[in-house]
Short mmCIF file of C-alpha atoms in Angstrom, two decimals:
data_model
loop_
_atom_site.label_atom_id
_atom_site.label_comp_id
_atom_site.label_asym_id
_atom_site.label_seq_id
_atom_site.Cartn_x
_atom_site.Cartn_y
_atom_site.Cartn_z
CA UNK A 1 -28.30 -69.68 -33.59
CA UNK A 2 -28.84 -72.03 -30.64
CA UNK A 3 -29.69 -69.03 -28.42
CA UNK A 4 -32.18 -67.70 -30.98
CA UNK A 5 -33.85 -71.15 -31.25
CA UNK A 6 -34.25 -71.33 -27.46
CA UNK A 7 -35.83 -67.87 -27.43
CA UNK A 8 -38.14 -68.87 -30.26
CA UNK A 9 -39.24 -72.10 -28.50
CA UNK A 10 -39.87 -70.19 -25.27
CA UNK A 11 -42.03 -67.62 -27.00
CA UNK A 12 -44.07 -70.29 -28.75
CA UNK A 13 -44.84 -72.00 -25.44
CA UNK A 14 -46.44 -68.83 -23.93
CA UNK A 15 -50.25 -68.73 -23.65
CA UNK A 16 -52.19 -65.97 -25.46
CA UNK A 17 -52.84 -64.25 -22.12
CA UNK A 18 -49.15 -64.35 -21.23
CA UNK A 19 -48.28 -63.01 -24.69
CA UNK A 20 -50.55 -60.02 -24.05
CA UNK A 21 -48.96 -59.42 -20.65
CA UNK A 22 -45.46 -59.72 -22.17
CA UNK A 23 -46.28 -57.09 -24.76
CA UNK A 24 -47.71 -54.80 -22.07
CA UNK A 25 -44.36 -54.81 -20.31
CA UNK A 26 -43.00 -52.65 -23.13
CA UNK A 27 -45.99 -50.31 -23.32
CA UNK A 28 -46.40 -47.16 -21.24
CA UNK A 29 -49.26 -47.71 -18.79
CA UNK A 30 -51.21 -45.06 -16.93
CA UNK A 31 -51.67 -45.15 -13.18
CA UNK A 32 -55.34 -45.96 -13.63
CA UNK A 33 -54.55 -48.87 -15.94
CA UNK A 34 -52.10 -50.28 -13.41
CA UNK A 35 -54.75 -50.19 -10.68
CA UNK A 36 -57.15 -52.34 -12.74
CA UNK A 37 -54.42 -54.66 -14.00
CA UNK A 38 -54.40 -58.23 -12.66
CA UNK A 39 -51.33 -59.41 -10.86
CA UNK A 40 -48.72 -61.40 -12.81
CA UNK A 41 -49.55 -65.08 -13.28
CA UNK A 42 -46.77 -66.21 -10.97
CA UNK A 43 -48.29 -64.21 -8.03
CA UNK A 44 -51.49 -64.86 -6.03
CA UNK A 45 -54.62 -63.23 -7.46
CA UNK A 46 -55.99 -60.06 -5.89
CA UNK A 47 -58.46 -60.56 -3.06
CA UNK A 48 -61.98 -59.39 -3.92
CA UNK A 49 -61.77 -56.55 -1.38
CA UNK A 50 -58.55 -55.23 -2.90
CA UNK A 51 -59.94 -55.49 -6.41
CA UNK A 52 -63.08 -53.58 -5.31
CA UNK A 53 -60.90 -50.93 -3.59
CA UNK A 54 -58.83 -50.45 -6.75
CA UNK A 55 -61.97 -50.21 -8.85
CA UNK A 56 -63.37 -47.48 -6.59
CA UNK A 57 -60.02 -45.62 -6.67
CA UNK A 58 -60.04 -45.82 -10.44
CA UNK A 59 -63.59 -44.47 -10.62
CA UNK A 60 -62.65 -41.61 -8.28
CA UNK A 61 -59.63 -40.76 -10.45
CA UNK A 62 -61.84 -40.69 -13.53
CA UNK A 63 -64.37 -38.49 -11.71
CA UNK A 64 -61.62 -36.08 -10.60
CA UNK A 65 -60.26 -35.91 -14.15
CA UNK A 66 -63.73 -35.10 -15.46
CA UNK A 67 -64.16 -32.39 -12.82
CA UNK A 68 -60.81 -30.88 -13.78
CA UNK A 69 -61.74 -30.97 -17.44
CA UNK A 70 -65.06 -29.29 -16.66
CA UNK A 71 -63.36 -26.56 -14.60
CA UNK A 72 -60.77 -25.99 -17.35
CA UNK A 73 -63.55 -25.78 -19.94
CA UNK A 74 -65.45 -23.28 -17.77
CA UNK A 75 -62.29 -21.21 -17.22
CA UNK A 76 -61.48 -21.15 -20.94
CA UNK A 77 -65.08 -20.24 -21.74
CA UNK A 78 -64.95 -17.37 -19.24
CA UNK A 79 -61.62 -16.16 -20.65
CA UNK A 80 -63.05 -16.27 -24.18
CA UNK A 81 -66.15 -14.34 -23.09
CA UNK A 82 -64.00 -11.72 -21.32
CA UNK A 83 -61.73 -11.41 -24.36
CA UNK A 84 -64.71 -11.00 -26.67
CA UNK A 85 -66.22 -8.46 -24.29
CA UNK A 86 -62.93 -6.54 -24.15
CA UNK A 87 -62.54 -6.58 -27.94
CA UNK A 88 -66.12 -5.35 -28.33
CA UNK A 89 -65.47 -2.60 -25.77
CA UNK A 90 -62.27 -1.53 -27.54
CA UNK A 91 -64.05 -1.56 -30.89
CA UNK A 92 -66.89 0.60 -29.58
CA UNK A 93 -64.41 2.98 -27.93
CA UNK A 94 -62.38 3.24 -31.15
CA UNK A 95 -65.56 4.10 -33.06
CA UNK A 96 -66.40 6.83 -30.55
CA UNK A 97 -62.89 8.29 -30.72
CA UNK A 98 -62.88 8.21 -34.54
CA UNK A 99 -66.36 9.59 -35.16
CA UNK A 100 -67.06 11.87 -32.22
CA UNK A 101 -63.89 12.93 -30.40
CA UNK A 102 -61.05 13.26 -32.93
CA UNK A 103 -63.06 15.23 -35.53
CA UNK A 104 -64.03 17.70 -32.77
CA UNK A 105 -60.84 17.56 -30.74
CA UNK A 106 -60.66 21.16 -29.56
CA UNK A 107 -64.17 21.14 -28.12
CA UNK A 108 -64.32 17.58 -26.78
CA UNK A 109 -60.85 16.74 -25.44
CA UNK A 110 -61.43 18.35 -22.04
CA UNK A 111 -64.96 17.10 -21.45
CA UNK A 112 -65.66 14.86 -18.46
CA UNK A 113 -66.79 12.01 -20.69
CA UNK A 114 -63.63 12.07 -22.80
CA UNK A 115 -61.41 12.31 -19.71
CA UNK A 116 -63.13 9.23 -18.29
CA UNK A 117 -62.59 7.34 -21.55
CA UNK A 118 -58.96 8.50 -21.51
CA UNK A 119 -58.49 7.00 -18.04
CA UNK A 120 -59.87 3.64 -19.21
CA UNK A 121 -57.18 3.46 -21.90
CA UNK A 122 -57.07 4.71 -25.47
CA UNK A 123 -57.78 2.04 -28.14
CA UNK A 124 -54.50 1.05 -29.86
CA UNK A 125 -55.88 1.93 -33.31
CA UNK A 126 -56.24 5.63 -32.39
CA UNK A 127 -53.61 5.91 -29.65
CA UNK A 128 -50.93 7.48 -31.85
CA UNK A 129 -53.25 10.20 -33.17
CA UNK A 130 -54.47 11.04 -29.66
CA UNK A 131 -50.91 11.19 -28.31
CA UNK A 132 -49.83 13.50 -31.15
CA UNK A 133 -52.72 15.88 -30.50
CA UNK A 134 -52.22 15.81 -26.72
CA UNK A 135 -48.44 16.33 -26.89
CA UNK A 136 -48.84 19.05 -29.46
CA UNK A 137 -46.24 20.61 -31.73
CA UNK A 138 -45.17 23.81 -30.02
CA UNK A 139 -41.80 23.52 -31.75
CA UNK A 140 -43.47 23.65 -35.19
CA UNK A 141 -41.50 20.70 -36.52
CA UNK A 142 -42.43 19.60 -40.04
CA UNK A 143 -41.81 16.40 -41.98
CA UNK A 144 -39.36 18.36 -44.14
CA UNK A 145 -37.39 19.40 -41.06
CA UNK A 146 -37.20 15.76 -39.98
CA UNK A 147 -35.85 14.82 -43.45
CA UNK A 148 -33.22 17.57 -43.19
CA UNK A 149 -32.11 16.45 -39.71
CA UNK A 150 -32.00 12.81 -40.82
CA UNK A 151 -29.92 13.74 -43.87
CA UNK A 152 -27.46 15.63 -41.65
CA UNK A 153 -27.31 12.66 -39.28
CA UNK A 154 -26.50 10.29 -42.13
CA UNK A 155 -23.78 12.62 -43.41
CA UNK A 156 -22.34 12.80 -39.90
CA UNK A 157 -22.37 9.02 -39.51
CA UNK A 158 -20.67 8.69 -42.87
CA UNK A 159 -17.98 11.23 -42.06
CA UNK A 160 -17.34 9.66 -38.65
CA UNK A 161 -17.08 6.19 -40.14
CA UNK A 162 -14.59 7.53 -42.72
CA UNK A 163 -12.60 9.30 -40.02
CA UNK A 164 -12.92 12.74 -41.62
CA UNK A 165 -13.01 16.00 -39.67
CA UNK A 166 -16.06 17.50 -41.38
CA UNK A 167 -18.20 17.14 -38.30
CA UNK A 168 -15.84 19.37 -36.31
CA UNK A 169 -16.76 22.32 -38.48
CA UNK A 170 -20.34 22.33 -37.22
CA UNK A 171 -21.32 24.90 -34.63
CA UNK A 172 -22.62 22.50 -32.02
CA UNK A 173 -19.42 22.69 -29.99
CA UNK A 174 -19.06 18.91 -29.85
CA UNK A 175 -15.84 17.21 -30.83
CA UNK A 176 -15.61 14.17 -33.10
CA UNK A 177 -14.88 12.07 -30.01
CA UNK A 178 -18.09 13.29 -28.39
CA UNK A 179 -20.11 12.49 -31.48
CA UNK A 180 -18.55 9.05 -31.78
CA UNK A 181 -19.42 8.39 -28.14
CA UNK A 182 -23.00 9.54 -28.80
CA UNK A 183 -23.24 7.31 -31.86
CA UNK A 184 -21.94 4.31 -29.92
CA UNK A 185 -24.41 5.03 -27.12
CA UNK A 186 -27.27 5.00 -29.62
CA UNK A 187 -26.14 1.69 -31.10
CA UNK A 188 -25.73 0.12 -27.68
CA UNK A 189 -29.06 1.40 -26.37
CA UNK A 190 -30.97 0.25 -29.44
CA UNK A 191 -29.70 -3.28 -28.86
CA UNK A 192 -31.10 -3.14 -25.32
CA UNK A 193 -34.48 -1.62 -26.24
CA UNK A 194 -37.35 -4.08 -25.68
CA UNK A 195 -35.05 -7.05 -26.36
CA UNK A 196 -37.90 -9.55 -25.85
CA UNK A 197 -39.76 -8.09 -28.83
CA UNK A 198 -36.75 -8.59 -31.14
CA UNK A 199 -37.97 -5.83 -33.48
CA UNK A 200 -35.60 -2.96 -32.66
CA UNK A 201 -32.33 -4.88 -32.69
CA UNK A 202 -30.11 -4.99 -35.78
CA UNK A 203 -31.94 -6.84 -38.54
CA UNK A 204 -35.33 -6.19 -36.92
CA UNK A 205 -38.15 -4.37 -38.79
CA UNK A 206 -37.96 -1.21 -36.64
CA UNK A 207 -34.20 -0.96 -36.11
CA UNK A 208 -33.56 1.57 -38.88
CA UNK A 209 -36.57 3.71 -37.88
CA UNK A 210 -35.38 3.92 -34.27
CA UNK A 211 -31.82 4.65 -35.34
CA UNK A 212 -33.04 7.37 -37.70
CA UNK A 213 -35.18 9.15 -35.10
CA UNK A 214 -32.45 9.15 -32.46
CA UNK A 215 -29.82 10.26 -34.96
CA UNK A 216 -32.03 13.03 -36.33
CA UNK A 217 -32.74 14.27 -32.82
CA UNK A 218 -29.04 14.61 -32.00
CA UNK A 219 -28.77 16.91 -35.04
CA UNK A 220 -31.95 18.79 -34.18
CA UNK A 221 -30.96 19.30 -30.53
CA UNK A 222 -27.14 19.09 -30.32
CA UNK A 223 -27.38 20.97 -27.01
CA UNK A 224 -29.14 17.92 -25.57
CA UNK A 225 -27.66 15.18 -27.71
CA UNK A 226 -28.43 11.55 -26.98
CA UNK A 227 -29.07 10.45 -23.40
CA UNK A 228 -29.53 6.88 -22.25
CA UNK A 229 -33.23 6.05 -21.97
CA UNK A 230 -34.35 8.06 -24.99
CA UNK A 231 -34.45 4.90 -27.10
CA UNK A 232 -37.35 3.49 -25.07
CA UNK A 233 -39.44 6.64 -25.52
CA UNK A 234 -38.75 6.75 -29.26
CA UNK A 235 -39.52 3.03 -29.58
CA UNK A 236 -42.94 3.37 -27.95
CA UNK A 237 -43.78 6.24 -30.30
CA UNK A 238 -42.62 4.23 -33.33
CA UNK A 239 -45.02 1.44 -32.37
CA UNK A 240 -47.91 3.91 -32.56
CA UNK A 241 -46.92 6.48 -35.21
CA UNK A 242 -45.25 6.85 -38.58
CA UNK A 243 -41.56 7.72 -38.42
CA UNK A 244 -41.80 11.46 -39.09
CA UNK A 245 -44.79 11.88 -36.77
CA UNK A 246 -42.97 9.86 -34.12
CA UNK A 247 -40.00 12.24 -34.43
CA UNK A 248 -42.28 15.28 -34.03
CA UNK A 249 -43.94 13.81 -30.93
CA UNK A 250 -40.56 12.68 -29.55
CA UNK A 251 -38.95 16.12 -29.93
CA UNK A 252 -41.91 17.95 -28.41
CA UNK A 253 -42.23 15.46 -25.57
CA UNK A 254 -38.57 15.81 -24.61
CA UNK A 255 -38.99 19.58 -24.64
CA UNK A 256 -41.46 19.44 -21.73
CA UNK A 257 -40.01 20.96 -18.53
CA UNK A 258 -39.72 17.71 -16.58
CA UNK A 259 -38.16 15.72 -19.42
CA UNK A 260 -35.77 18.55 -20.29
CA UNK A 261 -34.67 18.81 -16.64
CA UNK A 262 -33.84 15.11 -16.52
CA UNK A 263 -32.33 14.69 -19.99
CA UNK A 264 -30.15 17.77 -19.59
CA UNK A 265 -29.25 16.49 -16.12
CA UNK A 266 -30.20 19.74 -14.41
CA UNK A 267 -29.34 18.56 -10.90
CA UNK A 268 -30.95 21.51 -9.12
CA UNK A 269 -34.26 21.11 -10.94
CA UNK A 270 -34.17 17.34 -10.59
CA UNK A 271 -33.77 17.71 -6.82
CA UNK A 272 -36.73 20.10 -6.81
CA UNK A 273 -38.88 17.47 -8.55
CA UNK A 274 -37.72 14.86 -6.02
CA UNK A 275 -38.55 17.21 -3.15
CA UNK A 276 -42.04 17.84 -4.55
CA UNK A 277 -42.53 14.11 -4.95
CA UNK A 278 -41.60 13.52 -1.31
CA UNK A 279 -44.19 16.05 -0.16
CA UNK A 280 -46.94 13.92 -1.71
CA UNK A 281 -45.19 10.68 -0.72
CA UNK A 282 -45.35 11.64 2.94
CA UNK A 283 -48.93 12.86 2.58
CA UNK A 284 -50.24 9.69 0.92
CA UNK A 285 -48.03 6.92 2.33
CA UNK A 286 -46.65 8.12 5.70
CA UNK A 287 -45.75 4.63 6.98
CA UNK A 288 -43.79 3.71 3.85
CA UNK A 289 -42.26 7.19 3.71
CA UNK A 290 -40.79 6.71 7.22
CA UNK A 291 -39.56 3.23 6.28
CA UNK A 292 -37.76 4.61 3.22
CA UNK A 293 -36.22 7.38 5.32
CA UNK A 294 -34.95 4.88 7.89
CA UNK A 295 -33.34 2.87 5.11
CA UNK A 296 -31.88 6.01 3.44
CA UNK A 297 -33.77 5.18 0.23
CA UNK A 298 -33.95 8.46 -1.71
CA UNK A 299 -36.33 9.03 -4.69
CA UNK A 300 -33.52 9.23 -7.25
CA UNK A 301 -32.76 5.52 -6.74
CA UNK A 302 -36.02 4.46 -8.38
CA UNK A 303 -37.53 7.61 -9.94
CA UNK A 304 -34.73 8.40 -12.38
CA UNK A 305 -35.22 5.22 -14.41
CA UNK A 306 -39.02 5.56 -14.32
CA UNK A 307 -38.96 9.19 -15.47
CA UNK A 308 -36.20 8.78 -18.06
CA UNK A 309 -38.10 6.01 -19.88
CA UNK A 310 -41.63 7.09 -18.93
CA UNK A 311 -42.15 3.65 -17.35
CA UNK A 312 -41.72 1.88 -20.69
CA UNK A 313 -38.73 -0.08 -19.40
CA UNK A 314 -40.04 -0.97 -15.93
CA UNK A 315 -43.70 -1.80 -16.71
CA UNK A 316 -45.20 -4.30 -19.17
CA UNK A 317 -45.51 -2.53 -22.53
CA UNK A 318 -49.32 -2.53 -22.70
CA UNK A 319 -49.51 -1.15 -19.16
CA UNK A 320 -46.82 1.44 -19.91
CA UNK A 321 -48.88 2.63 -22.90
CA UNK A 322 -51.89 3.08 -20.65
CA UNK A 323 -49.74 5.17 -18.29
CA UNK A 324 -48.66 7.20 -21.32
CA UNK A 325 -52.34 7.73 -22.21
CA UNK A 326 -53.06 9.57 -18.97
CA UNK A 327 -49.61 11.22 -18.93
CA UNK A 328 -50.51 12.83 -22.26
CA UNK A 329 -53.75 14.02 -20.64
CA UNK A 330 -52.46 15.20 -17.24
CA UNK A 331 -48.81 16.03 -17.92
CA UNK A 332 -45.79 15.47 -15.66
CA UNK A 333 -47.90 15.29 -12.49
CA UNK A 334 -49.19 11.89 -13.57
CA UNK A 335 -45.65 10.48 -13.79
CA UNK A 336 -45.17 11.13 -10.08
CA UNK A 337 -48.70 10.05 -9.24
CA UNK A 338 -47.99 6.75 -11.02
CA UNK A 339 -44.83 6.35 -8.93
CA UNK A 340 -46.89 6.79 -5.76
CA UNK A 341 -49.48 4.37 -7.12
CA UNK A 342 -46.79 1.72 -7.59
CA UNK A 343 -45.46 2.30 -4.07
CA UNK A 344 -48.98 2.11 -2.64
CA UNK A 345 -49.74 -1.11 -4.51
CA UNK A 346 -46.68 -2.84 -3.05
CA UNK A 347 -46.60 -1.02 0.29
CA UNK A 348 -47.04 -4.16 2.41
CA UNK A 349 -44.17 -5.92 0.62
CA UNK A 350 -41.85 -2.91 0.64
CA UNK A 351 -42.26 -2.20 4.37
CA UNK A 352 -40.78 -5.65 5.08
CA UNK A 353 -37.72 -5.10 2.87
CA UNK A 354 -34.33 -3.51 3.49
CA UNK A 355 -32.51 -1.00 1.27
CA UNK A 356 -31.02 -3.47 -1.21
CA UNK A 357 -34.18 -5.53 -1.68
CA UNK A 358 -36.37 -2.43 -2.09
CA UNK A 359 -34.00 -1.01 -4.73
CA UNK A 360 -33.92 -4.34 -6.58
CA UNK A 361 -37.71 -4.73 -6.44
CA UNK A 362 -38.45 -1.23 -7.72
CA UNK A 363 -35.85 -1.57 -10.48
CA UNK A 364 -37.48 -4.77 -11.74
CA UNK A 365 -41.23 -4.66 -11.08
CA UNK A 366 -43.30 -7.88 -11.34
CA UNK A 367 -43.99 -8.81 -14.96
CA UNK A 368 -47.53 -9.94 -14.14
CA UNK A 369 -48.52 -6.53 -12.79
CA UNK A 370 -52.26 -6.12 -13.38
CA UNK A 371 -53.32 -2.86 -15.05
CA UNK A 372 -56.62 -2.59 -13.16
CA UNK A 373 -54.87 -3.09 -9.83
CA UNK A 374 -52.28 -0.44 -10.62
CA UNK A 375 -54.80 2.13 -11.85
CA UNK A 376 -57.01 1.53 -8.83
CA UNK A 377 -53.95 2.24 -6.69
CA UNK A 378 -53.11 5.37 -8.70
CA UNK A 379 -56.70 6.58 -8.38
CA UNK A 380 -56.40 6.39 -4.59
CA UNK A 381 -53.44 8.82 -4.60
CA UNK A 382 -54.37 12.40 -3.75
CA UNK A 383 -52.20 14.97 -5.49
CA UNK A 384 -53.01 17.74 -3.05
CA UNK A 385 -51.02 18.72 0.03
CA UNK A 386 -52.30 21.36 2.44
CA UNK A 387 -54.72 22.55 -0.25
CA UNK A 388 -51.87 22.91 -2.74
CA UNK A 389 -51.78 21.04 -6.03
CA UNK A 390 -48.67 19.51 -7.61
CA UNK A 391 -47.93 22.56 -9.77
CA UNK A 392 -48.23 24.90 -6.77
CA UNK A 393 -45.95 22.78 -4.57
CA UNK A 394 -43.37 22.53 -7.38
CA UNK A 395 -43.49 26.27 -8.09
CA UNK A 396 -43.07 27.09 -4.39
CA UNK A 397 -40.01 24.83 -4.14
CA UNK A 398 -38.52 26.35 -7.30
CA UNK A 399 -39.05 29.84 -5.87
CA UNK A 400 -37.37 28.82 -2.61
CA UNK A 401 -34.38 27.51 -4.57
CA UNK A 402 -34.09 30.73 -6.59
CA UNK A 403 -34.28 32.84 -3.42
CA UNK A 404 -31.57 30.69 -1.85
CA UNK A 405 -29.33 31.09 -4.90
CA UNK A 406 -29.83 34.85 -4.89
CA UNK A 407 -28.80 34.98 -1.23
CA UNK A 408 -25.83 32.67 -1.84
CA UNK A 409 -24.10 33.56 -5.14
CA UNK A 410 -21.58 30.77 -4.60
CA UNK A 411 -24.36 28.23 -5.18
CA UNK A 412 -24.61 29.39 -8.80
CA UNK A 413 -21.12 28.25 -9.63
#
């Protein structure tokens, strides 16, 4: 009580100005406020020169803050204008695709104008339809066939979970252990597919769709089965197509020569693709090509992951979709042209790196990779070597390999 009374008497004896200063002690003050603040009463007052200096510093701080605010406002205004301009451009492009190109696909898809629009990126609202038409359906897969394959997959999952031997009676030649391993691989890969989106993992809105497509494919193509990386391709298709249409596009896409070579792990054909790639690598980027050779950095170290997932794992999703756009237009050649475009874009950085750092960099590309920068780099790549195009170089290498096998029967074993 005596202590409280002393505190009370002391507080009553303070002047109004001192009371204000006492309360300010407990308030957060800005730097500018501190500059203009008078010194405590028990210290000498500020000299006039110092007070004037502090006032000028305060005014400069306020002016700088206003300039920053103005620059931020200008930047935000510019970003808004660019976003509005982009949205308007996408809207106009979507209208053109919907009203002029898609209804007349057979006659317009190969025109110069449409190819130029294709290069600029297909509007998301029509992307799935364009991909489906470009990929085609040479395998004549129907929605009913997808339902049949999915039903078989569900029966297989059920029998495996119950530990029955029904699956062994199928003519695929795979044991129950193989199918269980495939099933576990699908589950594991789904959990690692675009984890930042949180839509394909268990409990996510697209988990069951992705699981269904991959399971149905293992029944449709038991000779191929499930291979790590397929989940990313199926996931990208799911984001742009209905489930059955995504399955049709997925199955036809994986049946393309390049994808089939990689997913069936045809080592001879894969090496042929790598050899063809190196022909154009040396032609376009001789300095980097020599640097990679000196560091024993072979194409398989970085190309396998890019080709297996069609860049959907290594590039930002929106940029990967734009790569897919032109891949659907130009075919497998564009996959390797994109690889050269990436190497060209980062050539200066890569030439200063050793083996380990190059491998790490190419495995995990920068997340802020700009689409315009990459496509400008891809556009600078010439897919012609000694007057031979990609398909001609690849065919010549394949012929050389066949001739070598014919001369050396032991190579066939």
